[in-house]
C-alpha positions as a Python dict, from the first residue, in 0.01 Angstrom:
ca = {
    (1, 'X'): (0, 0, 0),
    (2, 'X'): (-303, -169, -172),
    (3, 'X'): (-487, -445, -97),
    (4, 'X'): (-715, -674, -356),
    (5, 'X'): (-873, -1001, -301),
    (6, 'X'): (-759, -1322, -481),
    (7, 'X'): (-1129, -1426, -468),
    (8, 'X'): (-1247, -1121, -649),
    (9, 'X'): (-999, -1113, -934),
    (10, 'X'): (-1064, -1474, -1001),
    (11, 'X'): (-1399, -1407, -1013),
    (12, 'X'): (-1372, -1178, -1276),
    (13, 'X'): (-1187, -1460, -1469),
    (14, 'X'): (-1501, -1554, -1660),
    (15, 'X'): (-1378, -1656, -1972),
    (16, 'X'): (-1163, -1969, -2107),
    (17, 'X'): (-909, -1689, -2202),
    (18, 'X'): (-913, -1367, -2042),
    (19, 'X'): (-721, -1056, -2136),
    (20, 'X'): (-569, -825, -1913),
    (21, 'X'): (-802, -534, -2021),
    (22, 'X'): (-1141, -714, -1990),
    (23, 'X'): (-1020, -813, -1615),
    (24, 'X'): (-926, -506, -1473),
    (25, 'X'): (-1261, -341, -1611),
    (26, 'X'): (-1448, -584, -1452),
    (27, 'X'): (-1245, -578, -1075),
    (28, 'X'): (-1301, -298, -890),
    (29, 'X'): (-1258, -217, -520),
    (30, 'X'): (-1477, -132, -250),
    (31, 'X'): (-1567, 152, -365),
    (32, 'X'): (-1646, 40, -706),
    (33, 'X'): (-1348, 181, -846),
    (34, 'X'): (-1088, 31, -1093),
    (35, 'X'): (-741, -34, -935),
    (36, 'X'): (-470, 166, -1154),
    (37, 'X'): (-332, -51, -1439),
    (38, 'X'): (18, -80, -1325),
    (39, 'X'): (-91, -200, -958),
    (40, 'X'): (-341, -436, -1101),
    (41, 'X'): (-80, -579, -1325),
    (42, 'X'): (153, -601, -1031),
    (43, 'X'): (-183, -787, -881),
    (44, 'X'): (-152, -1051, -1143),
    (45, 'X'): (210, -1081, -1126),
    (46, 'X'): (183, -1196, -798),
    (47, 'X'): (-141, -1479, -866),
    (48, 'X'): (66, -1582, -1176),
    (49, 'X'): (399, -1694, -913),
    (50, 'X'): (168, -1830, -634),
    (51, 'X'): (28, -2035, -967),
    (52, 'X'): (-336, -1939, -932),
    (53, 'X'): (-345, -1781, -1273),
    (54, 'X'): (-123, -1879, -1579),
    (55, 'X'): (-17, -1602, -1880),
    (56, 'X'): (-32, -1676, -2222),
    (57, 'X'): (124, -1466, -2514),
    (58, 'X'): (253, -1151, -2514),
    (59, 'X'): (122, -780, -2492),
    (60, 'X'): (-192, -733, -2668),
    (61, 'X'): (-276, -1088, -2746),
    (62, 'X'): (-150, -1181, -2387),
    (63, 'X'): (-429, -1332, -2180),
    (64, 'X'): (-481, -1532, -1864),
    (65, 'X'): (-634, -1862, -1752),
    (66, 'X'): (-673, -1997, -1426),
    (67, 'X'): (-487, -2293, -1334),
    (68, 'X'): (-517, -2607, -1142),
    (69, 'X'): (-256, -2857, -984),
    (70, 'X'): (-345, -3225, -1100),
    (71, 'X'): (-239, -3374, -787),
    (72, 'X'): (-194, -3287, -402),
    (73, 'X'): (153, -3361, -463),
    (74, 'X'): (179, -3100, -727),
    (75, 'X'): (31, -2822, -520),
    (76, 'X'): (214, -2876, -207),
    (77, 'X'): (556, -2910, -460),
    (78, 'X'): (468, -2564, -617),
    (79, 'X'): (398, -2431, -269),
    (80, 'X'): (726, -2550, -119),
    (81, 'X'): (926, -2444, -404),
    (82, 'X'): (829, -2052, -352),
    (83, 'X'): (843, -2077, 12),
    (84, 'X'): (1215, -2193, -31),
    (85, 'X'): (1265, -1916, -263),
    (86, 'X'): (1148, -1620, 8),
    (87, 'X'): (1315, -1795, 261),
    (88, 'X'): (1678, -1768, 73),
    (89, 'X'): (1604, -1406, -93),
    (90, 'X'): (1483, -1333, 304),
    (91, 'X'): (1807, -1502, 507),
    (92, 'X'): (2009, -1331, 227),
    (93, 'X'): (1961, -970, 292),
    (94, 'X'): (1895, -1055, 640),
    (95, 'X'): (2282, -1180, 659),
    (96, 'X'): (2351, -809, 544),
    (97, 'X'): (2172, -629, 804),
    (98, 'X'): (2135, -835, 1091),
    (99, 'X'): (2409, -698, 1311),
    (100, 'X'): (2441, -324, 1145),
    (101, 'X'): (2269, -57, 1225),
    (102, 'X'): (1973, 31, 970),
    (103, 'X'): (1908, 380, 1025),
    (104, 'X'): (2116, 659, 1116),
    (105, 'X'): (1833, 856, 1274),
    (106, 'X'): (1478, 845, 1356),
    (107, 'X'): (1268, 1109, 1446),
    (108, 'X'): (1138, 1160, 1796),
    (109, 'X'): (784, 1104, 1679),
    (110, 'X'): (886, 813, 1463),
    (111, 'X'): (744, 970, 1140),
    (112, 'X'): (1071, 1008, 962),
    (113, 'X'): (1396, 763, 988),
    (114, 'X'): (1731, 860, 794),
    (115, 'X'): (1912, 521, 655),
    (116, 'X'): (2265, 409, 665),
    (117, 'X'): (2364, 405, 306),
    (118, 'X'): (2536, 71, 306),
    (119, 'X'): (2164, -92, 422),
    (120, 'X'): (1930, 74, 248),
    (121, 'X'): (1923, -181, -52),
    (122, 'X'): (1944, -461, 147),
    (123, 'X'): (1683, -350, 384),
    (124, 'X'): (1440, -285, 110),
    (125, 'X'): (1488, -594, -56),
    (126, 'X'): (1422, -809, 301),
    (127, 'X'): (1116, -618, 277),
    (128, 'X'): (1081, -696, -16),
    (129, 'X'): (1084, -1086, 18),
    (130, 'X'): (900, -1041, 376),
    (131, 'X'): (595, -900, 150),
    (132, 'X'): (640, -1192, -114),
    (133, 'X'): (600, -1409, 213),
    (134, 'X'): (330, -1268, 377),
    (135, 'X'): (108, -1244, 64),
    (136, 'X'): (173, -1603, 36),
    (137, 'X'): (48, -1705, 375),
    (138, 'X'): (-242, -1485, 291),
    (139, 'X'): (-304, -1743, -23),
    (140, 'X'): (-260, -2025, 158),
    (141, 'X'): (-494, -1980, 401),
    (142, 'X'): (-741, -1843, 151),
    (143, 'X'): (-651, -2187, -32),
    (144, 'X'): (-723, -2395, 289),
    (145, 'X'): (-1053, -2213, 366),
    (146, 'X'): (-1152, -2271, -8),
    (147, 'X'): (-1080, -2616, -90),
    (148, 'X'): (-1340, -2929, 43),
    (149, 'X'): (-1054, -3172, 23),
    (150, 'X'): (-932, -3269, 412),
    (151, 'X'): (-611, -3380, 284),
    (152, 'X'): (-525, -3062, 146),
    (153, 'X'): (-638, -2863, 402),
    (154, 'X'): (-424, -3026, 632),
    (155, 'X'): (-115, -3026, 411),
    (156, 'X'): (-178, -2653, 363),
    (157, 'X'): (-188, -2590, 768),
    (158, 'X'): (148, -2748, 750),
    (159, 'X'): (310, -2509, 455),
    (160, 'X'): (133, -2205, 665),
    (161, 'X'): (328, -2331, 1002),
    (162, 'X'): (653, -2324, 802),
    (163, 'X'): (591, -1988, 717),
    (164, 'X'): (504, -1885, 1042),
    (165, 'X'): (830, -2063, 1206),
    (166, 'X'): (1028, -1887, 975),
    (167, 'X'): (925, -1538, 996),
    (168, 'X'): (881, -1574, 1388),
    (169, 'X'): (1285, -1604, 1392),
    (170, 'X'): (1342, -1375, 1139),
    (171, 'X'): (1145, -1120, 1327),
    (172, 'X'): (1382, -1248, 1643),
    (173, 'X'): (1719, -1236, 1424),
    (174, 'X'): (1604, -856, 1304),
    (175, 'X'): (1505, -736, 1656),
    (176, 'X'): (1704, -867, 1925),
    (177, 'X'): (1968, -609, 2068),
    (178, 'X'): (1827, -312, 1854),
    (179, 'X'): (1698, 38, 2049),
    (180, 'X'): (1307, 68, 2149),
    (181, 'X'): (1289, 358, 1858),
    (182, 'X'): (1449, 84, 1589),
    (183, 'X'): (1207, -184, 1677),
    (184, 'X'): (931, 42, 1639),
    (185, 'X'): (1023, 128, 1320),
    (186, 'X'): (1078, -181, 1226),
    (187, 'X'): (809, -387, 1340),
    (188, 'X'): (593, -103, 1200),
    (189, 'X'): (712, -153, 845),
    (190, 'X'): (672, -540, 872),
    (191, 'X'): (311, -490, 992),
    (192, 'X'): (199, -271, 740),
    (193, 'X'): (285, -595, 440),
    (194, 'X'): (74, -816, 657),
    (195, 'X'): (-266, -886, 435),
    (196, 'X'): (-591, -1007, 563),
    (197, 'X'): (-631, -1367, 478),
    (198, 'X'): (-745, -1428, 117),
    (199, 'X'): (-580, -1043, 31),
    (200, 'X'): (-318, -958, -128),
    (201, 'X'): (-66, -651, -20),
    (202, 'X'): (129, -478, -257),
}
């Protein structure tokens, strides 16, 4: 997986519009190199629903400008509205794997695992929405380290505790009652979508 910063794309924002090729010329990683097009549109995908950017038009006249909540109430709404989404596409798939058994073998190194065909899909899509989740906790606190405005902050902490509550028992739910190879597995592949704050994962 690949990491960007939300700081650094929005950065490159420098324009009142901003099209999708003059932005991913400009962003680069570490090394100075571009992120692939398709990954850095996935990038933007994913600031568009956690409403830090907003997309205007379509394909080559499509640009993007940032955007800004006119109230506290507004941002916390927005917030609260894709947390509830994650947390029903999460307890969802979780319904459909919680008490089956998600792989049919794992290795003895744990390098290789062999799924059960009737939880593959769901599997991957509780991944899926644990990624969503995770990114967004990343943005919040990136949000809350950003903003001068106490209220916020604290109203942010709060939205970041929800998120935390939630995926602490859906971590339980997942793990309880599987074997020491299956938690490995799986608490590897839930690490591996957790982003440094301010980051992005996808």
């Amino acid at each position: 997986m690949q990491t960007i910063a939300i700081g650094d794309i929005l950065k490159c924002m420098t324009s009142e519009k901003n099209y999708f090729g003059d932005i991913w010329e400009r962003c680069t990683n570490e090394n100075k190199k571009r992120y692939t097009r398709a990954k850095f549109k996935e990038a933007l995908k994913k600031m568009e629903e956690f409403g830090f950017i907003r997309k205007y038009g379509y394909k080559n006249e499509a640009y993007y400008e940032r955007t800004y909540h006119s109230t506290l109430e507004d941002n916390i709404g927005f917030i609260n509205n894709i947390i509830f989404t994650y947390e029903s596409k999460i307890n969802k798939a979780l319904k459909n794997v919680e008490n089956k058994k998600i792989f049919l073998d794992i290795s003895k190194d744990l390098t290789s695992h062999k799924f059960s065909k009737h939880t593959k899909t769901d599997y991957e899509l509780l991944l899926e929405g644990m990624s969503g989740m995770f990114n967004l906790a990343s943005s919040i606190l990136w949000g809350k380290e950003e903003t001068d405005d106490d209220e916020l902050k604290k109203e942010l902490k709060k939205c970041f505790e929800q998120i935390s509550k939630f995926m602490d028992e859906i971590n339980q739910k997942l793990l309880s009652e599987r074997k020491t190879t299956e938690r490995i597995v799986l608490q590897r592949d839930f690490s591996n979508r957790i982003p440094k704050v301010g980051y992005l994962k996808f």
